[in-house]
Amino acid sequence: MIKAEAEKQFEAYIKQNELLLHKICRIYAFTDTDRQDLFQEIVIQLWKAFPRFKGESKFSTWLYRVAINTAITGLRKKKDFIVSYEPARLPVQSVHETGSIEEEQWQQLLYAIEQLNPVEKSIVLLYLEDKSYEEMEDILGISQGTLRVKMMRIKEKLRQLSKNN
Amino acid sequence: MELDDLKKTWKENTSNKITNTDIMELIQHKSYGPIAALKKAYRKQIINLVRVPLLLLLLSFIIKGDASKLLGSVLFWTFVAMCIVALANASYNYRIVSKMEGMNARVKDNLEQQINLLDTRLNKMITIEKWLMLIFISAVEFIPYFPGMPDGIHSVNPMIRLGIYGLMLIYQYYIHKWILEKRYGDHIDYLKRLIKEMQ
């Protein structure tokens, strides 16, 4: 594929899925700066992997794999690996008074999701994106049986975290 | 609110932070991923392994005005041979790491590959470097016994020579290993915890 054509196609794919990438960054990074850095890194990794995408899997499967792999393995700046899950770095959540109970509950649940480990976050992310357990297995490499058990435990954990928050 | 209730809100939620991102501008930036960091480290190693022998030649030319003695030295060529072995190892590692870029494998497979790359290959690299150091010390010590070879090294007190060799081995085996473990150890442990979490 000619480079200009590839660039055009790549840009179109990313624009179509930009919201999804931002959602992934929302879950895996805590501050706006970290989210921007992670978004940039995911796009760079997607571009590097793009020549190797030959259509053996669905584009969305491929995109999830690259994005989650990038988010989960962290970034390395100034000789330290910035890992997406460091409880000490989690900013104190202030739930804003929006007048909407649903909005507050949404924020509380998002905050609870932020406290999960990176593997749990990836399962929750795919669950929220309405992926079947078969698709989750294809993306994560975890068996469907294990995924179902983990999903039950994660739901319970989120209930507890939401109560505590 | 339960997770299932969040599904609808999750789908409907549109971030107000999405701007007109220039995607093609973003891909011009350098990667801060761990794979990119490893590639940079191996690239540096390759450059230094070519640079050091050339530097020695240049210094010999500058100090003595003539590099022919150095070019005729078995010790120098032993050192060059060791650099070539280390260079081949670094180049191989660089190629392996380059293949890992893109990270389009399943998440668990990708993590296992990274652990293998960082943990196993790192240990192999330390072992190879240790053996190269031992070969170099042997060459320094025994080559002068061959007829026609310069024997300046044996004029140094044997205890001092042993001390220097000991320090070199201590640096190679303990300090260098400590530096690598400090640089990569926490990350390897983190990746192993993730794999455990996936089981």
mmCIF file of C-alpha atoms in Angstrom:
data_model
loop_
_atom_site.group_PDB
_atom_site.id
_atom_site.type_symbol
_atom_site.label_atom_id
_atom_site.label_comp_id
_atom_site.label_asym_id
_atom_site.label_seq_id
_atom_site.Cartn_x
_atom_site.Cartn_y
_atom_site.Cartn_z
ATOM 1 C CA MET A 1 0.000 0.000 0.000
ATOM 2 C CA ILE A 2 1.377 3.434 -0.913
ATOM 3 C CA LYS A 3 2.324 5.416 2.184
ATOM 4 C CA ALA A 4 -0.036 8.342 1.530
ATOM 5 C CA GLU A 5 -2.923 5.938 1.015
ATOM 6 C CA ALA A 6 -2.035 4.070 4.205
ATOM 7 C CA GLU A 7 -1.854 7.318 6.159
ATOM 8 C CA LYS A 8 -5.267 8.378 4.869
ATOM 9 C CA GLN A 9 -6.828 5.050 5.715
ATOM 10 C CA PHE A 10 -5.184 4.976 9.156
ATOM 11 C CA GLU A 11 -6.366 8.481 9.954
ATOM 12 C CA ALA A 12 -9.907 7.587 8.943
ATOM 13 C CA TYR A 13 -9.906 4.466 11.150
ATOM 14 C CA ILE A 14 -8.588 6.389 14.149
ATOM 15 C CA LYS A 15 -11.080 9.216 13.716
ATOM 16 C CA GLN A 16 -13.913 6.649 13.645
ATOM 17 C CA ASN A 17 -12.649 5.134 16.892
ATOM 18 C CA GLU A 18 -11.328 8.242 18.622
ATOM 19 C CA LEU A 19 -14.065 8.220 21.276
ATOM 20 C CA LEU A 20 -13.239 4.634 22.189
ATOM 21 C CA LEU A 21 -9.536 5.466 22.550
ATOM 22 C CA HIS A 22 -10.379 8.376 24.839
ATOM 23 C CA LYS A 23 -12.548 6.083 26.948
ATOM 24 C CA ILE A 24 -9.641 3.654 27.286
ATOM 25 C CA CYS A 25 -7.370 6.518 28.369
ATOM 26 C CA ARG A 26 -10.033 7.672 30.827
ATOM 27 C CA ILE A 27 -9.942 4.298 32.560
ATOM 28 C CA TYR A 28 -6.199 3.719 32.513
ATOM 29 C CA ALA A 29 -4.795 7.164 33.276
ATOM 30 C CA PHE A 30 -5.694 9.449 36.143
ATOM 31 C CA THR A 31 -4.755 12.966 35.106
ATOM 32 C CA ASP A 32 -5.406 14.904 31.903
ATOM 33 C CA THR A 33 -1.670 14.992 31.130
ATOM 34 C CA ASP A 34 -1.312 11.230 31.587
ATOM 35 C CA ARG A 35 -4.395 10.658 29.429
ATOM 36 C CA GLN A 36 -2.981 12.815 26.630
ATOM 37 C CA ASP A 37 0.352 10.974 26.844
ATOM 38 C CA LEU A 38 -1.385 7.608 26.794
ATOM 39 C CA PHE A 39 -3.597 8.633 23.864
ATOM 40 C CA GLN A 40 -0.524 9.696 21.905
ATOM 41 C CA GLU A 41 1.310 6.467 22.745
ATOM 42 C CA ILE A 42 -1.676 4.327 21.713
ATOM 43 C CA VAL A 43 -1.920 6.146 18.369
ATOM 44 C CA ILE A 44 1.837 5.690 17.792
ATOM 45 C CA GLN A 45 1.602 1.955 18.567
ATOM 46 C CA LEU A 46 -1.457 1.586 16.317
ATOM 47 C CA TRP A 47 0.463 3.239 13.482
ATOM 48 C CA LYS A 48 3.471 0.931 14.010
ATOM 49 C CA ALA A 49 1.220 -2.130 14.014
ATOM 50 C CA PHE A 50 -0.912 -0.950 11.082
ATOM 51 C CA PRO A 51 1.270 -2.415 8.285
ATOM 52 C CA ARG A 52 0.902 -5.805 9.978
ATOM 53 C CA PHE A 53 -2.896 -5.670 10.091
ATOM 54 C CA LYS A 54 -3.918 -7.935 7.254
ATOM 55 C CA GLY A 55 -7.539 -8.408 8.194
ATOM 56 C CA GLU A 56 -7.187 -11.840 9.833
ATOM 57 C CA SER A 57 -9.147 -10.484 12.785
ATOM 58 C CA LYS A 58 -11.790 -7.773 12.958
ATOM 59 C CA PHE A 59 -10.393 -4.250 12.972
ATOM 60 C CA SER A 60 -12.003 -3.531 16.344
ATOM 61 C CA THR A 61 -10.402 -6.666 17.862
ATOM 62 C CA TRP A 62 -7.022 -5.568 16.569
ATOM 63 C CA LEU A 63 -7.531 -2.030 17.870
ATOM 64 C CA TYR A 64 -8.558 -3.223 21.344
ATOM 65 C CA ARG A 65 -5.509 -5.503 21.542
ATOM 66 C CA VAL A 66 -3.028 -2.772 20.651
ATOM 67 C CA ALA A 67 -4.709 -0.140 22.841
ATOM 68 C CA ILE A 68 -5.043 -2.370 25.910
ATOM 69 C CA ASN A 69 -1.502 -3.756 25.464
ATOM 70 C CA THR A 70 -0.178 -0.199 25.349
ATOM 71 C CA ALA A 71 -2.219 0.991 28.328
ATOM 72 C CA ILE A 72 -1.430 -2.052 30.440
ATOM 73 C CA THR A 73 2.351 -2.075 29.892
ATOM 74 C CA GLY A 74 2.726 1.584 30.775
ATOM 75 C CA LEU A 75 4.930 4.362 29.530
ATOM 76 C CA ARG A 76 8.551 4.998 30.319
ATOM 77 C CA LYS A 77 9.607 8.563 30.873
ATOM 78 C CA LYS A 78 12.750 9.795 32.537
ATOM 79 C CA LYS A 79 13.940 6.271 33.333
ATOM 80 C CA ASP A 80 10.867 5.399 35.409
ATOM 81 C CA PHE A 81 8.037 3.322 34.136
ATOM 82 C CA ILE A 82 4.784 5.166 34.673
ATOM 83 C CA VAL A 83 2.447 2.315 35.350
ATOM 84 C CA SER A 84 -1.201 2.990 34.916
ATOM 85 C CA TYR A 85 -2.097 1.351 38.197
ATOM 86 C CA GLU A 86 -0.402 2.967 41.164
ATOM 87 C CA PRO A 87 -2.891 3.442 43.999
ATOM 88 C CA ALA A 88 -0.735 6.135 45.602
ATOM 89 C CA ARG A 89 -1.108 8.232 42.446
ATOM 90 C CA LEU A 90 -4.878 8.049 42.397
ATOM 91 C CA PRO A 91 -6.119 11.628 42.855
ATOM 92 C CA VAL A 92 -8.640 12.261 45.582
ATOM 93 C CA GLN A 93 -12.013 12.196 43.975
ATOM 94 C CA SER A 94 -14.258 15.111 44.592
ATOM 95 C CA VAL A 95 -17.765 14.339 43.555
ATOM 96 C CA HIS A 96 -19.215 17.532 42.218
ATOM 97 C CA GLU A 97 -22.658 18.582 43.139
ATOM 98 C CA THR A 98 -24.378 18.396 39.784
ATOM 99 C CA GLY A 99 -27.888 18.068 41.082
ATOM 100 C CA SER A 100 -28.179 14.733 39.323
ATOM 101 C CA ILE A 101 -28.052 11.583 41.442
ATOM 102 C CA GLU A 102 -27.345 9.537 38.330
ATOM 103 C CA GLU A 103 -24.354 11.734 37.441
ATOM 104 C CA GLU A 104 -22.943 11.355 40.969
ATOM 105 C CA GLN A 105 -23.425 7.588 40.883
ATOM 106 C CA TRP A 106 -21.760 7.502 37.455
ATOM 107 C CA GLN A 107 -18.754 9.416 38.852
ATOM 108 C CA GLN A 108 -18.586 7.128 41.896
ATOM 109 C CA LEU A 109 -18.631 4.040 39.736
ATOM 110 C CA LEU A 110 -15.959 5.478 37.417
ATOM 111 C CA TYR A 111 -13.822 6.236 40.456
ATOM 112 C CA ALA A 112 -14.331 2.678 41.684
ATOM 113 C CA ILE A 113 -13.260 1.348 38.259
ATOM 114 C CA GLU A 114 -10.073 3.430 38.512
ATOM 115 C CA GLN A 115 -9.161 1.485 41.640
ATOM 116 C CA LEU A 116 -9.197 -1.868 39.879
ATOM 117 C CA ASN A 117 -5.962 -3.438 38.646
ATOM 118 C CA PRO A 118 -5.115 -3.168 34.908
ATOM 119 C CA VAL A 119 -6.407 -6.654 34.044
ATOM 120 C CA GLU A 120 -9.735 -6.036 35.796
ATOM 121 C CA LYS A 121 -10.008 -2.686 34.025
ATOM 122 C CA SER A 122 -9.569 -4.357 30.635
ATOM 123 C CA ILE A 123 -12.350 -6.856 31.434
ATOM 124 C CA VAL A 124 -14.678 -4.092 32.639
ATOM 125 C CA LEU A 125 -13.891 -1.987 29.575
ATOM 126 C CA LEU A 126 -14.771 -4.807 27.183
ATOM 127 C CA TYR A 127 -17.875 -5.645 29.221
ATOM 128 C CA LEU A 128 -19.069 -2.047 29.001
ATOM 129 C CA GLU A 129 -18.375 -2.121 25.261
ATOM 130 C CA ASP A 130 -20.783 -5.075 25.034
ATOM 131 C CA LYS A 131 -18.178 -7.562 23.889
ATOM 132 C CA SER A 132 -19.120 -11.228 24.150
ATOM 133 C CA TYR A 133 -16.946 -13.504 26.276
ATOM 134 C CA GLU A 134 -15.703 -15.079 23.042
ATOM 135 C CA GLU A 135 -14.542 -11.686 21.781
ATOM 136 C CA MET A 136 -12.970 -10.894 25.160
ATOM 137 C CA GLU A 137 -11.045 -14.172 24.970
ATOM 138 C CA ASP A 138 -9.818 -13.263 21.494
ATOM 139 C CA ILE A 139 -8.582 -9.888 22.706
ATOM 140 C CA LEU A 140 -7.209 -10.742 26.134
ATOM 141 C CA GLY A 141 -6.166 -14.370 25.759
ATOM 142 C CA ILE A 142 -8.058 -15.328 28.963
ATOM 143 C CA SER A 143 -10.397 -18.332 28.723
ATOM 144 C CA GLN A 144 -14.144 -17.680 28.755
ATOM 145 C CA GLY A 145 -14.664 -19.657 31.961
ATOM 146 C CA THR A 146 -12.035 -17.597 33.785
ATOM 147 C CA LEU A 147 -13.537 -14.397 32.378
ATOM 148 C CA ARG A 148 -16.987 -15.237 33.709
ATOM 149 C CA VAL A 149 -15.625 -15.940 37.191
ATOM 150 C CA LYS A 150 -13.536 -12.766 37.142
ATOM 151 C CA MET A 151 -16.512 -10.696 35.988
ATOM 152 C CA MET A 152 -18.576 -11.899 38.971
ATOM 153 C CA ARG A 153 -15.753 -10.986 41.357
ATOM 154 C CA ILE A 154 -15.217 -7.608 39.724
ATOM 155 C CA LYS A 155 -18.909 -6.703 40.045
ATOM 156 C CA GLU A 156 -18.787 -7.553 43.748
ATOM 157 C CA LYS A 157 -15.579 -5.597 44.177
ATOM 158 C CA LEU A 158 -17.100 -2.551 42.473
ATOM 159 C CA ARG A 159 -20.139 -2.755 44.709
ATOM 160 C CA GLN A 160 -17.883 -2.704 47.768
ATOM 161 C CA LEU A 161 -15.703 0.102 46.390
ATOM 162 C CA SER A 162 -18.735 2.206 45.487
ATOM 163 C CA LYS A 163 -20.140 1.746 49.021
ATOM 164 C CA ASN A 164 -16.810 2.768 50.579
ATOM 165 C CA ASN A 165 -16.486 5.779 48.280
ATOM 166 C CA MET B 1 -25.361 2.006 40.660
ATOM 167 C CA GLU B 2 -24.465 -1.399 39.271
ATOM 168 C CA LEU B 3 -22.064 -2.026 36.431
ATOM 169 C CA ASP B 4 -24.908 -3.124 34.153
ATOM 170 C CA ASP B 5 -26.663 0.206 34.746
ATOM 171 C CA LEU B 6 -23.464 1.937 33.686
ATOM 172 C CA LYS B 7 -23.489 0.242 30.260
ATOM 173 C CA LYS B 8 -26.165 2.545 28.853
ATOM 174 C CA THR B 9 -24.523 5.665 30.279
ATOM 175 C CA TRP B 10 -21.135 4.451 29.034
ATOM 176 C CA LYS B 11 -22.424 4.131 25.478
ATOM 177 C CA GLU B 12 -24.190 7.484 25.536
ATOM 178 C CA ASN B 13 -21.402 9.390 27.210
ATOM 179 C CA THR B 14 -19.529 11.619 24.805
ATOM 180 C CA SER B 15 -16.366 13.152 26.063
ATOM 181 C CA ASN B 16 -16.285 16.948 25.822
ATOM 182 C CA LYS B 17 -12.533 16.738 25.611
ATOM 183 C CA ILE B 18 -12.439 15.333 22.079
ATOM 184 C CA THR B 19 -10.910 17.977 19.870
ATOM 185 C CA ASN B 20 -9.771 18.052 16.292
ATOM 186 C CA THR B 21 -6.747 15.889 17.035
ATOM 187 C CA ASP B 22 -4.148 15.930 14.297
ATOM 188 C CA ILE B 23 -3.541 12.185 14.133
ATOM 189 C CA MET B 24 -0.731 12.388 11.568
ATOM 190 C CA GLU B 25 1.084 14.928 13.744
ATOM 191 C CA LEU B 26 0.824 12.605 16.761
ATOM 192 C CA ILE B 27 2.558 9.714 15.007
ATOM 193 C CA GLN B 28 5.631 11.885 14.385
ATOM 194 C CA HIS B 29 6.367 11.914 18.125
ATOM 195 C CA LYS B 30 8.659 9.390 19.704
ATOM 196 C CA SER B 31 7.308 6.449 21.613
ATOM 197 C CA TYR B 32 7.674 6.270 25.389
ATOM 198 C CA GLY B 33 6.718 2.618 25.580
ATOM 199 C CA PRO B 34 9.005 0.042 27.256
ATOM 200 C CA ILE B 35 9.766 -1.574 23.883
ATOM 201 C CA ALA B 36 11.002 1.731 22.481
ATOM 202 C CA ALA B 37 13.184 2.189 25.574
ATOM 203 C CA LEU B 38 14.715 -1.266 25.070
ATOM 204 C CA LYS B 39 15.382 -0.554 21.380
ATOM 205 C CA LYS B 40 17.152 2.658 22.367
ATOM 206 C CA ALA B 41 19.313 0.784 24.904
ATOM 207 C CA TYR B 42 20.324 -1.877 22.344
ATOM 208 C CA ARG B 43 20.993 0.781 19.688
ATOM 209 C CA LYS B 44 23.311 2.586 22.121
ATOM 210 C CA GLN B 45 25.078 -0.674 22.855
ATOM 211 C CA ILE B 46 25.605 -1.373 19.129
ATOM 212 C CA ILE B 47 26.981 2.114 18.534
ATOM 213 C CA ASN B 48 29.375 1.890 21.508
ATOM 214 C CA LEU B 49 30.637 -1.545 20.454
ATOM 215 C CA VAL B 50 31.659 -0.094 17.085
ATOM 216 C CA ARG B 51 32.881 3.179 18.573
ATOM 217 C CA VAL B 52 35.241 1.827 21.277
ATOM 218 C CA PRO B 53 37.717 -0.076 19.036
ATOM 219 C CA LEU B 54 37.735 2.838 16.568
ATOM 220 C CA LEU B 55 38.389 5.224 19.455
ATOM 221 C CA LEU B 56 41.315 3.075 20.635
ATOM 222 C CA LEU B 57 42.803 3.217 17.140
ATOM 223 C CA LEU B 58 42.349 6.959 16.993
ATOM 224 C CA LEU B 59 43.926 7.460 20.438
ATOM 225 C CA SER B 60 46.858 5.267 19.458
ATOM 226 C CA PHE B 61 47.347 7.381 16.362
ATOM 227 C CA ILE B 62 47.071 10.648 18.291
ATOM 228 C CA ILE B 63 49.337 9.627 21.199
ATOM 229 C CA LYS B 64 51.945 7.579 19.338
ATOM 230 C CA GLY B 65 51.485 9.016 15.844
ATOM 231 C CA ASP B 66 51.195 5.501 14.558
ATOM 232 C CA ALA B 67 48.490 2.865 14.924
ATOM 233 C CA SER B 68 50.503 -0.024 13.425
ATOM 234 C CA LYS B 69 51.579 -1.372 16.831
ATOM 235 C CA LEU B 70 47.994 -1.531 17.969
ATOM 236 C CA LEU B 71 46.909 -3.091 14.679
ATOM 237 C CA GLY B 72 49.607 -5.723 15.164
ATOM 238 C CA SER B 73 48.524 -6.499 18.726
ATOM 239 C CA VAL B 74 46.817 -9.860 19.349
ATOM 240 C CA LEU B 75 45.212 -8.351 22.419
ATOM 241 C CA PHE B 76 43.594 -5.616 20.355
ATOM 242 C CA TRP B 77 42.186 -8.117 17.876
ATOM 243 C CA THR B 78 40.962 -10.332 20.749
ATOM 244 C CA PHE B 79 39.126 -7.291 22.071
ATOM 245 C CA VAL B 80 37.684 -6.587 18.590
ATOM 246 C CA ALA B 81 36.540 -10.230 18.305
ATOM 247 C CA MET B 82 34.753 -9.901 21.659
ATOM 248 C CA CYS B 83 33.119 -6.669 20.500
ATOM 249 C CA ILE B 84 31.918 -8.479 17.370
ATOM 250 C CA VAL B 85 30.341 -11.265 19.488
ATOM 251 C CA ALA B 86 28.673 -8.691 21.760
ATOM 252 C CA LEU B 87 27.586 -6.715 18.665
ATOM 253 C CA ALA B 88 25.986 -9.818 17.119
ATOM 254 C CA ASN B 89 24.121 -10.456 20.399
ATOM 255 C CA ALA B 90 22.928 -6.838 20.661
ATOM 256 C CA SER B 91 21.829 -6.823 16.996
ATOM 257 C CA TYR B 92 19.877 -10.048 17.492
ATOM 258 C CA ASN B 93 18.172 -8.601 20.561
ATOM 259 C CA TYR B 94 17.394 -5.393 18.643
ATOM 260 C CA ARG B 95 15.723 -7.416 15.871
ATOM 261 C CA ILE B 96 13.671 -9.416 18.378
ATOM 262 C CA VAL B 97 12.515 -6.253 20.157
ATOM 263 C CA SER B 98 11.631 -4.570 16.847
ATOM 264 C CA LYS B 99 9.359 -7.504 16.005
ATOM 265 C CA MET B 100 7.511 -6.923 19.270
ATOM 266 C CA GLU B 101 6.573 -3.381 18.376
ATOM 267 C CA GLY B 102 2.984 -2.854 17.460
ATOM 268 C CA MET B 103 1.739 -5.101 20.258
ATOM 269 C CA ASN B 104 -1.069 -6.607 18.224
ATOM 270 C CA ALA B 105 -0.881 -10.020 19.871
ATOM 271 C CA ARG B 106 -3.507 -11.086 22.415
ATOM 272 C CA VAL B 107 -2.845 -9.268 25.679
ATOM 273 C CA LYS B 108 -1.726 -12.334 27.634
ATOM 274 C CA ASP B 109 0.567 -13.497 24.785
ATOM 275 C CA ASN B 110 2.043 -10.020 24.531
ATOM 276 C CA LEU B 111 2.798 -9.930 28.265
ATOM 277 C CA GLU B 112 4.454 -13.360 28.115
ATOM 278 C CA GLN B 113 6.603 -12.243 25.187
ATOM 279 C CA GLN B 114 7.681 -9.124 27.065
ATOM 280 C CA ILE B 115 8.557 -11.100 30.186
ATOM 281 C CA ASN B 116 10.566 -13.540 28.073
ATOM 282 C CA LEU B 117 12.307 -10.663 26.374
ATOM 283 C CA LEU B 118 13.118 -8.744 29.504
ATOM 284 C CA ASP B 119 13.742 -11.558 31.977
ATOM 285 C CA THR B 120 15.217 -14.434 29.990
ATOM 286 C CA ARG B 121 17.182 -12.477 27.430
ATOM 287 C CA LEU B 122 18.485 -10.127 30.099
ATOM 288 C CA ASN B 123 19.852 -13.074 32.088
ATOM 289 C CA LYS B 124 21.420 -14.485 28.895
ATOM 290 C CA MET B 125 23.010 -11.119 28.182
ATOM 291 C CA ILE B 126 24.530 -10.977 31.678
ATOM 292 C CA THR B 127 25.915 -14.511 31.244
ATOM 293 C CA ILE B 128 27.407 -13.760 27.804
ATOM 294 C CA GLU B 129 29.012 -10.558 29.097
ATOM 295 C CA LYS B 130 30.440 -12.441 32.089
ATOM 296 C CA TRP B 131 32.068 -15.025 29.806
ATOM 297 C CA LEU B 132 33.403 -12.318 27.510
ATOM 298 C CA MET B 133 34.981 -10.612 30.513
ATOM 299 C CA LEU B 134 36.610 -13.892 31.615
ATOM 300 C CA ILE B 135 37.959 -14.462 28.072
ATOM 301 C CA PHE B 136 39.328 -10.920 27.986
ATOM 302 C CA ILE B 137 41.071 -11.322 31.353
ATOM 303 C CA SER B 138 42.559 -14.662 30.201
ATOM 304 C CA ALA B 139 43.761 -13.037 26.973
ATOM 305 C CA VAL B 140 45.376 -10.143 28.868
ATOM 306 C CA GLU B 141 47.085 -12.581 31.232
ATOM 307 C CA PHE B 142 48.219 -15.358 28.876
ATOM 308 C CA ILE B 143 48.852 -13.779 25.465
ATOM 309 C CA PRO B 144 52.073 -12.082 26.712
ATOM 310 C CA TYR B 145 53.561 -15.587 27.268
ATOM 311 C CA PHE B 146 53.548 -16.174 23.515
ATOM 312 C CA PRO B 147 56.832 -15.412 21.792
ATOM 313 C CA GLY B 148 57.040 -11.924 20.328
ATOM 314 C CA MET B 149 54.113 -10.591 22.367
ATOM 315 C CA PRO B 150 54.623 -7.455 24.514
ATOM 316 C CA ASP B 151 54.855 -8.362 28.185
ATOM 317 C CA GLY B 152 54.209 -5.060 29.949
ATOM 318 C CA ILE B 153 51.320 -6.479 31.937
ATOM 319 C CA HIS B 154 53.462 -8.988 33.826
ATOM 320 C CA SER B 155 55.615 -6.202 35.224
ATOM 321 C CA VAL B 156 52.641 -5.218 37.362
ATOM 322 C CA ASN B 157 52.522 -6.934 40.758
ATOM 323 C CA PRO B 158 50.445 -10.163 40.483
ATOM 324 C CA MET B 159 48.365 -9.219 43.524
ATOM 325 C CA ILE B 160 47.515 -5.885 41.941
ATOM 326 C CA ARG B 161 46.615 -7.634 38.689
ATOM 327 C CA LEU B 162 44.389 -10.097 40.559
ATOM 328 C CA GLY B 163 42.776 -7.207 42.401
ATOM 329 C CA ILE B 164 42.017 -5.414 39.148
ATOM 330 C CA TYR B 165 40.585 -8.591 37.576
ATOM 331 C CA GLY B 166 38.521 -9.148 40.734
ATOM 332 C CA LEU B 167 37.134 -5.608 40.578
ATOM 333 C CA MET B 168 36.281 -6.033 36.901
ATOM 334 C CA LEU B 169 34.406 -9.276 37.620
ATOM 335 C CA ILE B 170 32.653 -7.771 40.629
ATOM 336 C CA TYR B 171 31.547 -4.832 38.500
ATOM 337 C CA GLN B 172 30.422 -7.141 35.714
ATOM 338 C CA TYR B 173 28.564 -9.658 37.855
ATOM 339 C CA TYR B 174 27.199 -7.606 40.731
ATOM 340 C CA ILE B 175 27.086 -3.916 39.896
ATOM 341 C CA HIS B 176 26.073 -4.214 36.233
ATOM 342 C CA LYS B 177 23.497 -6.842 37.187
ATOM 343 C CA TRP B 178 22.198 -4.542 39.952
ATOM 344 C CA ILE B 179 21.901 -1.648 37.473
ATOM 345 C CA LEU B 180 19.909 -3.786 35.027
ATOM 346 C CA GLU B 181 17.653 -5.157 37.758
ATOM 347 C CA LYS B 182 17.036 -1.653 39.074
ATOM 348 C CA ARG B 183 16.167 -0.469 35.584
ATOM 349 C CA TYR B 184 13.969 -3.381 34.563
ATOM 350 C CA GLY B 185 13.290 -5.434 37.715
ATOM 351 C CA ASP B 186 10.196 -3.578 38.943
ATOM 352 C CA HIS B 187 8.676 -3.630 35.489
ATOM 353 C CA ILE B 188 9.311 -7.380 35.071
ATOM 354 C CA ASP B 189 7.688 -8.012 38.487
ATOM 355 C CA TYR B 190 4.728 -5.884 37.446
ATOM 356 C CA LEU B 191 4.278 -7.836 34.196
ATOM 357 C CA LYS B 192 4.491 -11.145 36.112
ATOM 358 C CA ARG B 193 1.777 -9.929 38.521
ATOM 359 C CA LEU B 194 -0.437 -9.127 35.533
ATOM 360 C CA ILE B 195 0.037 -12.642 34.112
ATOM 361 C CA LYS B 196 -0.824 -14.122 37.500
ATOM 362 C CA GLU B 197 -3.950 -11.980 37.582
ATOM 363 C CA MET B 198 -4.987 -13.437 34.210
ATOM 364 C CA GLN B 199 -4.991 -17.010 35.487
#
